[in-house]
Amino acid sequence: MSNNSSRSVRKNSMARGCMTVSLAIALAATTSAAGTSQAASLRSTMTARTVEGRLIKAYVLGSGPRSLLVMGGVHGNETSSVALIRHFEQWVSHYRLPPSDCLLIVVPDANPDGHARGTRTNADSVDLNRNFPTRDWGTLPRRKGDYPGPRPASEPETRFVLMLIARFHPSLIVSVHAPYRQLNIDGPAMRVARKMHRFNHDPITRRIGYPTPGSLGTYAGKERHVPVITLELASRGMHPAWKTDGAALLAAMNGVCGHSRQDSG
């Protein structure tokens, strides 16, 4: 690599780092103005049991009319998504976010059995992202790895997510997957996707590239018009890029907590 190329790479890396720091400062300032101590005290944990009895945890922070549901680990072998959401939850807890007029629901590991087994599916060999009760559920041939289950919402992990959606009516859902590196949107999510794109530079897509009947995006985004963003990381491995994808998650939170409604797009 030439000296000019090396300097260019370093400058781009520094610019991305500065964007991340700037976003963090802006979010912290917003939180301080909104009443940090009140938001930090409003924290609870909701749980459910998996097929094998493991706990699924949802951390609920803040309160208010706008809400963001963030989740990882729907596919158990996509461990980078779990690592990223755990880091995100620790970050917002440390900086006492979100603002007091906004609600954040964080599910770091939506499929603990699959995570423990290192499998895409849960302990029943069901692909949870094909198990949501959509109009197109079960329309694909049932193959190993994307089996939709014996019936819609047959799995306790799926029902837990459905309960969170029904209870909190999220203004935006961000579900983290891997390894296709894109911001895939369902429903009116373009405005926030563009905010996220500024930080991780992932392409924004409306089609993932293959059929996904019974998916969360179809259930919430296409059929119920809830903005859904599937953040596809570049790798299933354990080390997501916090400076880029973490900053994109913070931008999504700011996009919800900093606006009274979601713009269509």
XYZ file of N, CA and C in Angstrom:
795
model
N 0.854 -1.202 0.000
C 0.000 0.000 0.000
C 0.880 1.239 0.000
N 0.586 2.234 -0.807
C 1.372 3.450 -0.893
C 1.173 4.305 0.343
N 2.123 5.279 0.563
C 2.000 6.185 1.713
C 0.733 7.012 1.627
N 0.379 7.451 0.389
C -0.855 8.227 0.214
C -2.069 7.421 0.575
N -2.090 6.135 0.164
C -3.221 5.266 0.488
C -3.321 5.047 1.981
N -2.164 4.848 2.637
C -2.163 4.632 4.088
C -2.707 5.845 4.817
N -2.255 7.057 4.353
C -2.763 8.275 4.996
C -4.266 8.419 4.796
N -4.761 8.032 3.608
C -6.189 8.123 3.323
C -6.994 7.209 4.212
N -6.498 5.974 4.417
C -7.199 5.024 5.287
C -7.249 5.548 6.703
N -6.087 6.103 7.177
C -6.060 6.630 8.548
C -7.011 7.803 8.718
N -7.053 8.699 7.708
C -7.957 9.845 7.784
C -9.405 9.410 7.812
N -9.782 8.407 6.987
C -11.171 7.922 6.988
C -11.522 7.292 8.322
N -10.578 6.517 8.885
C -10.817 5.877 10.176
C -11.005 6.920 11.270
N -10.149 7.968 11.254
C -10.278 9.034 12.254
C -11.600 9.769 12.104
N -12.030 9.973 10.864
C -13.309 10.669 10.635
C -14.464 9.876 11.197
N -14.449 8.560 10.965
C -15.530 7.725 11.508
C -15.516 7.761 13.021
N -14.298 7.711 13.623
C -14.198 7.775 15.077
C -14.736 9.080 15.622
N -14.436 10.189 14.932
C -14.949 11.491 15.360
C -16.470 11.541 15.284
N -17.050 10.933 14.233
C -18.508 10.898 14.114
C -19.114 10.154 15.287
N -18.470 9.043 15.696
C -18.982 8.259 16.812
C -18.939 9.069 18.093
N -17.795 9.720 18.350
C -17.663 10.530 19.559
C -18.669 11.676 19.547
N -18.840 12.324 18.392
C -19.792 13.434 18.292
C -21.203 12.974 18.603
N -21.584 11.792 18.103
C -22.915 11.269 18.377
C -23.075 10.975 19.858
N -22.047 10.386 20.464
C -22.117 10.074 21.888
C -22.298 11.340 22.712
N -21.538 12.393 22.376
C -21.655 13.662 23.107
C -23.051 14.252 22.939
N -23.578 14.200 21.712
C -24.905 14.755 21.454
C -25.973 14.000 22.231
N -25.871 12.663 22.260
C -26.848 11.866 22.999
C -26.754 12.146 24.491
N -25.528 12.256 25.006
C -25.364 12.524 26.431
C -25.938 13.884 26.803
N -25.727 14.865 25.950
C -26.265 16.200 26.211
C -27.779 16.190 26.187
N -28.357 15.466 25.212
C -29.810 15.354 25.122
C -30.380 14.715 26.377
N -29.700 13.658 26.841
C -30.162 12.955 28.028
C -30.108 13.841 29.258
N -29.012 14.592 29.400
C -28.875 15.476 30.549
C -29.993 16.504 30.585
N -30.311 17.060 29.427
C -31.365 18.069 29.359
C -32.729 17.472 29.633
N -32.899 16.188 29.326
C -34.208 15.558 29.465
C -34.471 15.013 30.859
N -33.439 14.965 31.711
C -33.668 14.449 33.055
C -33.049 13.075 33.221
N -31.703 13.047 33.341
C -30.970 11.791 33.353
C -31.328 10.905 34.524
N -31.369 11.454 35.730
C -31.557 10.613 36.903
C -32.902 9.913 36.871
N -33.922 10.574 36.366
C -35.247 9.953 36.283
C -35.221 8.779 35.319
N -34.595 8.951 34.139
C -34.549 7.891 33.143
C -33.792 6.691 33.667
N -32.642 6.957 34.366
C -31.804 5.864 34.827
C -32.517 5.014 35.868
N -33.411 5.623 36.661
C -34.087 4.876 37.714
C -35.203 3.996 37.161
N -35.670 4.283 35.950
C -36.761 3.523 35.368
C -36.193 2.373 34.544
N -35.869 1.280 35.232
C -35.258 0.133 34.578
C -35.875 -1.132 35.152
N -36.230 -2.051 34.271
C -36.766 -3.327 34.715
C -36.307 -4.412 33.749
N -36.504 -5.655 34.149
C -36.124 -6.794 33.314
C -37.325 -7.706 33.153
N -37.655 -8.035 31.919
C -38.716 -8.995 31.634
C -38.064 -10.272 31.126
N -38.622 -11.419 31.512
C -38.002 -12.690 31.148
C -39.037 -13.691 30.653
N -38.531 -14.686 29.947
C -39.321 -15.846 29.535
C -38.371 -17.029 29.461
N -38.926 -18.225 29.349
C -38.116 -19.437 29.278
C -38.101 -19.987 27.859
N -36.944 -20.473 27.443
C -36.805 -21.104 26.139
C -37.312 -22.545 26.185
N -37.210 -23.228 25.066
C -37.606 -24.645 24.994
C -36.843 -25.465 26.028
N -35.559 -25.189 26.199
C -34.732 -25.940 27.146
C -34.653 -25.285 28.516
N -35.452 -24.259 28.745
C -35.547 -23.670 30.069
C -34.593 -22.532 30.351
N -33.837 -22.100 29.366
C -32.961 -20.951 29.578
C -33.778 -19.661 29.615
N -33.213 -18.645 30.263
C -33.900 -17.362 30.360
C -33.625 -16.503 29.123
N -34.684 -15.920 28.581
C -34.561 -14.836 27.611
C -34.833 -13.550 28.395
N -33.962 -12.563 28.248
C -34.103 -11.337 29.020
C -34.341 -10.142 28.106
N -35.258 -9.306 28.519
C -35.484 -8.021 27.867
C -35.286 -6.936 28.917
N -34.331 -6.042 28.675
C -34.071 -4.935 29.580
C -34.887 -3.728 29.111
N -35.664 -3.178 30.009
C -36.547 -2.060 29.687
C -36.032 -0.829 30.427
N -35.659 0.190 29.668
C -35.069 1.394 30.242
C -35.870 2.617 29.811
N -36.050 3.548 30.748
C -36.731 4.788 30.443
C -38.240 4.641 30.427
N -38.900 5.672 29.939
C -40.351 5.653 29.800
C -40.753 6.786 28.873
N -41.907 6.648 28.260
C -42.381 7.711 27.396
C -43.176 7.185 26.216
N -43.689 8.085 25.394
C -44.574 7.690 24.296
C -43.852 7.070 23.106
N -42.542 7.316 22.975
C -41.782 6.739 21.871
C -40.933 5.593 22.390
N -40.765 4.553 21.583
C -40.037 3.384 22.066
C -39.261 2.724 20.941
N -38.153 2.091 21.327
C -37.281 1.365 20.406
C -37.045 -0.024 20.949
N -37.315 -1.038 20.136
C -37.013 -2.429 20.472
C -35.784 -2.842 19.674
N -34.724 -3.246 20.388
C -33.466 -3.661 19.771
C -33.184 -5.083 20.202
N -32.851 -5.952 19.249
C -32.640 -7.348 19.606
C -31.538 -7.982 18.766
N -30.891 -8.979 19.353
C -29.871 -9.751 18.671
C -30.063 -11.228 18.931
N -29.305 -12.057 18.231
C -29.273 -13.478 18.513
C -30.495 -14.260 18.102
N -31.332 -13.722 17.212
C -32.491 -14.495 16.738
C -32.016 -15.805 16.114
N -30.919 -15.725 15.392
C -30.249 -16.937 14.898
C -29.045 -17.204 15.800
N -29.036 -18.370 16.435
C -28.067 -18.655 17.484
C -26.621 -18.678 17.048
N -26.363 -18.908 15.766
C -24.982 -18.958 15.293
C -24.459 -17.597 14.853
N -25.259 -16.557 15.005
C -24.831 -15.198 14.643
C -24.397 -14.473 15.915
N -23.285 -14.938 16.477
C -22.864 -14.479 17.798
C -22.441 -13.020 17.806
N -22.038 -12.496 16.662
C -21.668 -11.074 16.608
C -22.848 -10.181 16.964
N -24.062 -10.608 16.621
C -25.241 -9.805 16.926
C -25.486 -9.743 18.431
N -25.245 -10.851 19.129
C -25.399 -10.867 20.585
C -24.358 -9.958 21.234
N -23.110 -10.070 20.761
C -22.039 -9.244 21.317
C -22.330 -7.752 21.133
N -22.832 -7.386 19.966
C -23.115 -5.983 19.694
C -24.239 -5.460 20.588
N -25.311 -6.230 20.744
C -26.436 -5.746 21.551
C -26.073 -5.721 23.033
N -25.275 -6.666 23.477
C -24.813 -6.609 24.872
C -23.970 -5.354 25.108
N -23.105 -5.031 24.180
C -22.296 -3.819 24.291
C -23.198 -2.585 24.279
N -24.190 -2.595 23.415
C -25.134 -1.487 23.330
C -25.869 -1.294 24.658
N -26.354 -2.387 25.241
C -27.086 -2.303 26.509
C -26.183 -1.766 27.614
N -24.933 -2.229 27.659
C -23.994 -1.736 28.669
C -23.689 -0.252 28.450
N -23.594 0.141 27.193
C -23.272 1.536 26.867
C -24.397 2.462 27.312
N -25.627 2.130 26.951
C -26.734 3.022 27.317
C -26.953 3.023 28.821
N -26.669 1.902 29.491
C -26.791 1.877 30.949
C -25.722 2.753 31.590
N -24.500 2.659 31.093
C -23.398 3.438 31.646
C -23.636 4.931 31.483
N -24.140 5.323 30.310
C -24.368 6.743 30.049
C -25.780 7.199 30.421
N -26.503 6.315 31.120
C -27.814 6.658 31.675
C -28.772 7.168 30.605
N -28.852 6.392 29.534
C -29.768 6.672 28.438
C -30.905 5.664 28.496
N -32.021 5.854 27.800
C -32.362 6.957 26.908
C -32.942 8.141 27.689
N -33.322 9.234 27.014
C -33.969 10.356 27.696
C -35.250 9.924 28.397
N -35.699 10.747 29.329
C -36.811 10.359 30.192
C -38.145 10.271 29.460
N -38.235 10.780 28.226
C -39.503 10.684 27.496
C -39.450 9.613 26.412
N -38.546 8.647 26.567
C -38.371 7.612 25.551
C -38.123 6.269 26.228
N -38.624 5.215 25.631
C -38.519 3.871 26.190
C -37.630 3.019 25.298
N -36.723 2.264 25.914
C -35.807 1.394 25.188
C -35.974 -0.029 25.697
N -36.241 -0.964 24.784
C -36.358 -2.387 25.128
C -35.228 -3.121 24.427
N -34.356 -3.767 25.200
C -33.159 -4.396 24.648
C -33.177 -5.900 24.942
N -33.114 -6.705 23.890
C -33.047 -8.167 24.016
C -31.715 -8.610 23.415
N -30.687 -8.797 24.230
C -29.378 -9.150 23.668
C -29.343 -10.508 22.987
N -30.062 -11.484 23.550
C -29.981 -12.853 23.030
C -31.397 -13.439 22.970
N -32.004 -13.370 21.788
C -33.390 -13.815 21.628
C -33.512 -15.321 21.460
N -32.390 -16.019 21.312
C -32.402 -17.471 21.081
C -31.273 -18.111 21.883
N -31.357 -18.103 23.224
C -30.266 -18.636 24.041
C -29.951 -20.112 23.788
N -30.966 -20.921 23.476
C -30.699 -22.339 23.199
C -29.854 -22.494 21.937
N -30.222 -21.761 20.878
C -29.437 -21.813 19.654
C -28.037 -21.273 19.860
N -27.922 -20.234 20.672
C -26.609 -19.658 20.978
C -25.734 -20.685 21.683
N -26.308 -21.384 22.676
C -25.546 -22.389 23.412
C -25.142 -23.564 22.524
N -25.999 -23.916 21.564
C -25.730 -25.033 20.658
C -24.893 -24.633 19.450
N -24.807 -23.325 19.189
C -24.122 -22.859 17.994
C -24.902 -23.119 16.725
N -26.236 -23.100 16.829
C -27.088 -23.389 15.682
C -27.944 -22.179 15.320
N -28.306 -22.097 14.069
C -29.204 -21.043 13.597
C -30.567 -21.145 14.281
N -31.041 -22.351 14.470
C -32.382 -22.615 14.971
C -32.399 -22.719 16.491
N -33.613 -22.815 17.041
C -33.739 -23.041 18.482
C -33.643 -24.541 18.778
N -33.948 -24.925 20.005
C -33.799 -26.330 20.398
C -34.800 -27.246 19.714
N -35.872 -26.690 19.154
C -36.842 -27.464 18.386
C -36.501 -27.512 16.895
N -35.310 -27.020 16.546
C -34.866 -26.947 15.147
C -35.743 -26.021 14.309
N -36.322 -25.013 14.958
C -37.171 -24.037 14.271
C -36.378 -22.752 14.039
N -36.438 -22.242 12.820
C -35.889 -20.930 12.513
C -36.872 -19.892 13.049
N -36.485 -19.190 14.100
C -37.402 -18.244 14.748
C -37.816 -17.116 13.811
N -36.963 -16.794 12.847
C -37.309 -15.732 11.910
C -38.133 -16.245 10.725
N -38.683 -17.435 10.867
C -39.699 -17.962 9.947
C -40.943 -18.399 10.719
N -40.974 -18.111 12.037
C -42.016 -18.622 12.923
C -43.054 -17.563 13.308
N -42.912 -16.336 12.802
C -43.877 -15.296 13.151
C -45.186 -15.510 12.381
N -46.317 -15.147 12.988
C -47.630 -15.425 12.390
C -47.989 -14.448 11.277
N -47.382 -14.646 10.133
C -47.625 -13.797 8.966
C -48.574 -14.480 7.997
N -49.095 -13.710 7.060
C -49.993 -14.277 6.059
C -49.276 -15.265 5.145
N -47.950 -15.089 5.010
C -47.207 -15.989 4.118
C -46.463 -17.092 4.875
N -46.796 -17.292 6.162
C -46.089 -18.304 6.957
C -46.164 -19.679 6.279
N -45.040 -20.377 6.271
C -45.019 -21.760 5.814
C -45.187 -21.952 4.324
N -44.931 -20.903 3.527
C -45.159 -21.034 2.080
C -43.950 -21.590 1.339
N -42.810 -21.720 2.014
C -41.634 -22.302 1.378
C -41.522 -23.777 1.729
N -40.853 -24.577 0.869
C -40.573 -25.970 1.235
C -39.816 -26.019 2.557
N -40.136 -26.982 3.389
C -39.531 -27.060 4.714
C -38.182 -27.759 4.618
N -37.127 -26.951 4.752
C -35.773 -27.464 4.629
C -35.048 -27.301 5.958
N -34.011 -28.111 6.134
C -33.209 -28.010 7.342
C -32.604 -26.617 7.427
N -32.747 -25.981 8.583
C -32.164 -24.654 8.783
C -33.163 -23.531 8.698
N -34.256 -23.722 7.930
C -35.279 -22.670 7.891
C -36.678 -23.242 8.114
N -36.750 -24.312 8.880
C -38.033 -24.912 9.255
C -38.857 -23.897 10.042
N -40.097 -23.571 9.617
C -40.883 -22.516 10.264
C -41.619 -22.956 11.515
N -41.518 -24.241 11.865
C -42.232 -24.757 13.023
C -43.527 -25.434 12.641
N -44.173 -26.144 13.567
C -45.417 -26.853 13.257
C -46.602 -25.928 13.027
N -46.514 -24.701 13.531
C -47.583 -23.710 13.361
C -46.990 -22.337 13.648
N -47.638 -21.271 13.227
C -47.140 -19.917 13.513
C -47.048 -19.666 15.015
N -45.952 -19.026 15.427
C -45.727 -18.662 16.832
C -45.762 -19.880 17.742
N -45.295 -21.001 17.246
C -45.264 -22.218 18.054
C -44.191 -22.182 19.136
N -43.183 -21.300 18.986
C -42.018 -21.323 19.864
C -42.093 -20.265 20.956
N -41.652 -20.599 22.175
C -41.722 -19.626 23.277
C -40.874 -18.377 23.017
N -39.776 -18.536 22.279
C -38.937 -17.373 21.964
C -39.678 -16.392 21.058
N -40.386 -16.916 20.069
C -41.189 -16.070 19.185
C -42.303 -15.383 19.967
N -42.968 -16.132 20.825
C -44.079 -15.561 21.590
C -43.606 -14.457 22.536
N -42.391 -14.563 23.031
C -41.840 -13.516 23.890
C -41.681 -12.207 23.113
N -41.153 -12.297 21.905
C -41.006 -11.098 21.071
C -42.377 -10.522 20.725
N -43.315 -11.379 20.395
C -44.666 -10.916 20.091
C -45.290 -10.203 21.290
N -45.038 -10.721 22.482
C -45.550 -10.083 23.695
C -44.944 -8.688 23.874
N -43.629 -8.557 23.629
C -42.975 -7.255 23.756
C -43.563 -6.242 22.775
N -43.814 -6.693 21.549
C -44.390 -5.799 20.536
C -45.802 -5.377 20.943
N -46.596 -6.333 21.410
C -47.968 -6.027 21.803
C -48.021 -5.118 23.026
N -47.089 -5.301 23.936
C -47.121 -4.516 25.175
C -46.580 -3.104 24.992
N -45.494 -2.968 24.218
C -44.803 -1.678 24.161
C -45.058 -0.890 22.880
N -45.652 -1.500 21.887
C -45.953 -0.820 20.617
C -44.746 -0.009 20.129
N -43.636 -0.664 19.807
C -42.418 0.080 19.467
C -42.592 0.999 18.263
N -41.967 2.178 18.363
C -41.937 3.111 17.243
C -40.977 2.637 16.155
N -40.004 1.811 16.545
C -39.018 1.254 15.629
C -38.492 -0.044 16.213
N -38.250 -1.027 15.354
C -37.605 -2.279 15.749
C -36.312 -2.405 14.956
N -35.211 -2.669 15.669
C -33.942 -2.993 15.010
C -33.550 -4.401 15.438
N -33.474 -5.307 14.470
C -33.067 -6.682 14.725
C -31.727 -6.913 14.041
N -30.733 -7.358 14.820
C -29.368 -7.495 14.307
C -29.103 -8.944 13.893
N -28.618 -9.094 12.671
C -28.294 -10.401 12.095
C -26.906 -10.332 11.464
N -26.520 -11.387 10.778
C -25.252 -11.448 10.037
C -25.380 -12.583 9.005
N -24.569 -12.584 7.926
C -23.389 -11.764 7.680
C -23.502 -10.935 6.391
N -24.666 -10.420 6.041
C -24.872 -9.864 4.699
C -24.636 -8.359 4.589
N -24.218 -7.727 5.641
C -23.774 -6.317 5.662
C -24.706 -5.390 4.867
N -25.830 -5.112 5.473
C -26.774 -4.188 4.865
C -27.757 -3.704 5.919
N -28.488 -2.660 5.580
C -29.599 -2.163 6.385
C -30.861 -2.482 5.602
N -31.491 -3.599 5.945
C -32.674 -4.053 5.230
C -33.911 -3.510 5.941
N -34.777 -2.822 5.213
C -35.907 -2.147 5.858
C -37.240 -2.766 5.435
N -38.145 -2.798 6.393
C -39.550 -3.153 6.164
C -40.395 -2.078 6.836
N -41.477 -1.689 6.175
C -42.291 -0.618 6.726
C -41.597 0.729 6.549
N -42.135 1.780 7.186
C -41.642 3.155 6.980
C -40.386 3.460 7.794
N -39.271 2.841 7.418
C -38.040 2.933 8.208
C -36.916 3.687 7.509
N -37.169 4.299 6.357
C -36.090 4.875 5.561
C -35.363 6.008 6.285
N -36.110 6.872 6.981
C -35.459 8.021 7.620
C -34.397 7.571 8.618
N -34.747 6.634 9.481
C -33.787 6.177 10.485
C -32.674 5.357 9.824
N -33.002 4.578 8.814
C -31.968 3.813 8.106
C -30.908 4.745 7.530
N -31.342 5.887 7.010
C -30.374 6.850 6.471
C -29.481 7.413 7.576
N -30.035 7.632 8.753
C -29.224 8.070 9.890
C -28.178 7.016 10.247
N -28.591 5.747 10.260
C -27.667 4.663 10.583
C -26.584 4.537 9.511
N -26.974 4.705 8.262
C -26.038 4.591 7.137
C -24.892 5.591 7.248
N -25.154 6.746 7.825
C -24.094 7.757 7.972
C -22.928 7.236 8.788
N -23.189 6.252 9.666
C -22.146 5.777 10.573
C -21.529 4.447 10.151
N -22.324 3.531 9.582
C -21.705 2.259 9.175
C -21.575 2.095 7.664
N -22.184 3.022 6.903
C -22.057 3.053 5.437
C -22.585 1.791 4.752
N -23.424 1.046 5.426
C -24.022 -0.141 4.808
C -25.067 0.268 3.776
N -25.204 -0.509 2.695
C -26.265 -0.215 1.729
C -27.644 -0.418 2.354
N -28.589 0.428 1.981
C -29.975 0.304 2.436
C -30.743 -0.471 1.383
N -31.414 -1.546 1.803
C -32.126 -2.407 0.859
C -33.553 -2.634 1.333
N -34.426 -2.933 0.384
C -35.803 -3.326 0.718
C -36.019 -4.825 0.549
N -35.084 -5.508 -0.099
C -35.155 -6.964 -0.254
C -33.849 -7.560 0.216
N -33.946 -8.605 1.034
C -32.756 -9.241 1.581
C -32.051 -10.116 0.556
N -32.780 -10.502 -0.509
C -32.172 -11.300 -1.558
C -32.722 -12.712 -1.663
N -33.631 -13.079 -0.760
C -34.260 -14.403 -0.795
C -35.575 -14.320 -0.022
N -36.498 -15.251 -0.246
C -37.805 -15.181 0.428
C -37.669 -15.390 1.944
N -38.458 -14.654 2.723
C -38.427 -14.784 4.186
C -39.841 -14.847 4.764
N -40.652 -15.810 4.354
C -41.998 -15.911 4.943
C -41.914 -16.207 6.432
N -42.806 -15.598 7.194
C -42.806 -15.808 8.636
C -41.749 -15.013 9.372
N -41.187 -13.984 8.735
C -40.125 -13.209 9.373
C -40.693 -12.078 10.218
N -39.836 -11.569 11.118
C -40.221 -10.418 11.934
C -40.485 -9.201 11.054
N -39.656 -9.009 10.022
C -39.842 -7.877 9.129
C -41.183 -7.899 8.429
N -41.600 -9.093 8.003
C -42.913 -9.219 7.368
C -44.030 -8.991 8.383
N -43.912 -9.617 9.566
C -44.956 -9.522 10.582
C -45.175 -8.070 11.025
N -44.091 -7.403 11.431
C -44.234 -6.058 11.989
C -44.176 -4.978 10.921
N -43.247 -5.098 9.989
C -43.036 -4.040 9.005
C -44.033 -4.038 7.876
N -44.121 -5.155 7.165
C -44.994 -5.215 5.992
C -46.470 -5.278 6.359
N -46.820 -6.046 7.389
C -48.224 -6.286 7.694
C -48.792 -5.319 8.736
N -47.952 -4.727 9.572
C -48.449 -3.828 10.619
C -47.853 -2.420 10.523
N -47.036 -2.196 9.539
C -46.493 -0.865 9.233
C -45.700 -0.271 10.387
N -45.058 -1.135 11.168
C -44.096 -0.696 12.169
C -42.733 -0.628 11.485
N -41.999 0.462 11.596
C -40.678 0.513 10.979
C -39.752 -0.572 11.543
N -39.207 -1.385 10.669
C -38.298 -2.461 11.068
C -37.018 -2.335 10.250
N -35.888 -2.350 10.938
C -34.583 -2.349 10.279
C -33.836 -3.605 10.701
N -33.469 -4.420 9.725
C -32.601 -5.563 9.986
C -31.172 -5.118 9.698
N -30.406 -4.965 10.760
C -29.003 -4.580 10.638
C -28.185 -5.847 10.451
N -27.738 -6.070 9.230
C -26.917 -7.236 8.913
C -25.444 -6.869 9.071
N -24.790 -7.499 10.049
C -23.370 -7.273 10.255
C -22.559 -8.006 9.190
N -21.285 -7.676 9.118
C -20.435 -8.244 8.071
C -19.975 -9.660 8.385
N -20.035 -10.059 9.653
C -19.521 -11.374 10.037
C -20.345 -11.951 11.172
N -20.438 -13.293 11.213
C -21.117 -13.962 12.325
C -20.218 -14.058 13.559
N -18.939 -13.718 13.428
C -17.971 -13.892 14.507
C -18.249 -13.009 15.702
N -17.383 -13.089 16.681
C -17.641 -12.477 17.980
C -17.319 -10.991 18.061
N -16.741 -10.380 17.046
C -16.209 -9.033 17.220
C -16.802 -8.043 16.220
N -18.021 -7.578 16.465
C -18.589 -6.538 15.598
C -17.853 -5.220 15.795
N -17.985 -4.328 14.832
C -17.289 -3.043 14.881
C -18.146 -2.037 15.644
N -17.819 -1.810 16.914
C -18.623 -0.906 17.723
C -18.578 0.521 17.196
N -17.420 0.956 16.678
C -17.305 2.343 16.220
C -18.221 2.636 15.037
N -18.572 1.614 14.280
C -19.445 1.835 13.122
C -20.848 1.309 13.388
N -20.989 0.006 13.661
C -22.322 -0.560 13.870
C -22.905 -0.147 15.210
N -22.060 0.012 16.234
C -22.546 0.535 17.508
C -23.050 1.959 17.358
N -22.296 2.765 16.610
C -22.730 4.140 16.359
C -24.023 4.167 15.565
N -24.200 3.201 14.651
C -25.447 3.125 13.885
C -26.626 2.832 14.812
N -26.431 1.964 15.808
C -27.497 1.695 16.781
C -27.826 2.938 17.595
N -26.804 3.671 18.000
C -27.047 4.910 18.743
C -27.790 5.923 17.883
N -27.476 5.938 16.594
C -28.195 6.829 15.682
C -29.664 6.429 15.572
N -29.939 5.113 15.589
C -31.328 4.646 15.566
C -32.058 5.097 16.813
N -31.396 4.991 17.971
C -32.017 5.443 19.209
C -32.289 6.942 19.168
N -31.322 7.697 18.674
C -31.519 9.134 18.558
C -32.631 9.463 17.564
N -32.749 8.632 16.503
C -33.803 8.843 15.517
C -35.195 8.665 16.090
N -35.322 7.773 17.079
C -36.617 7.563 17.744
C -36.812 8.573 18.866
N -35.811 8.694 19.726
C -35.962 9.520 20.920
C -35.894 11.008 20.600
N -35.347 11.348 19.443
C -35.225 12.748 19.096
C -36.344 13.261 18.209
N -37.330 12.391 17.886
C -38.430 12.804 17.006
C -39.744 12.282 17.552
N -40.794 13.003 17.277
C -42.124 12.643 17.796
C -42.804 11.575 16.975
N -42.304 11.315 15.758
C -42.922 10.285 14.945
C -41.912 9.781 13.927
N -42.217 8.634 13.333
C -41.395 8.085 12.266
C -41.872 8.613 10.931
N -40.966 9.156 10.150
C -41.332 9.577 8.799
C -41.451 8.365 7.906
N -42.370 8.387 6.970
C -42.461 7.292 6.027
C -41.342 7.402 5.015
N -41.033 6.259 4.388
C -39.973 6.277 3.410
C -39.850 4.938 2.752
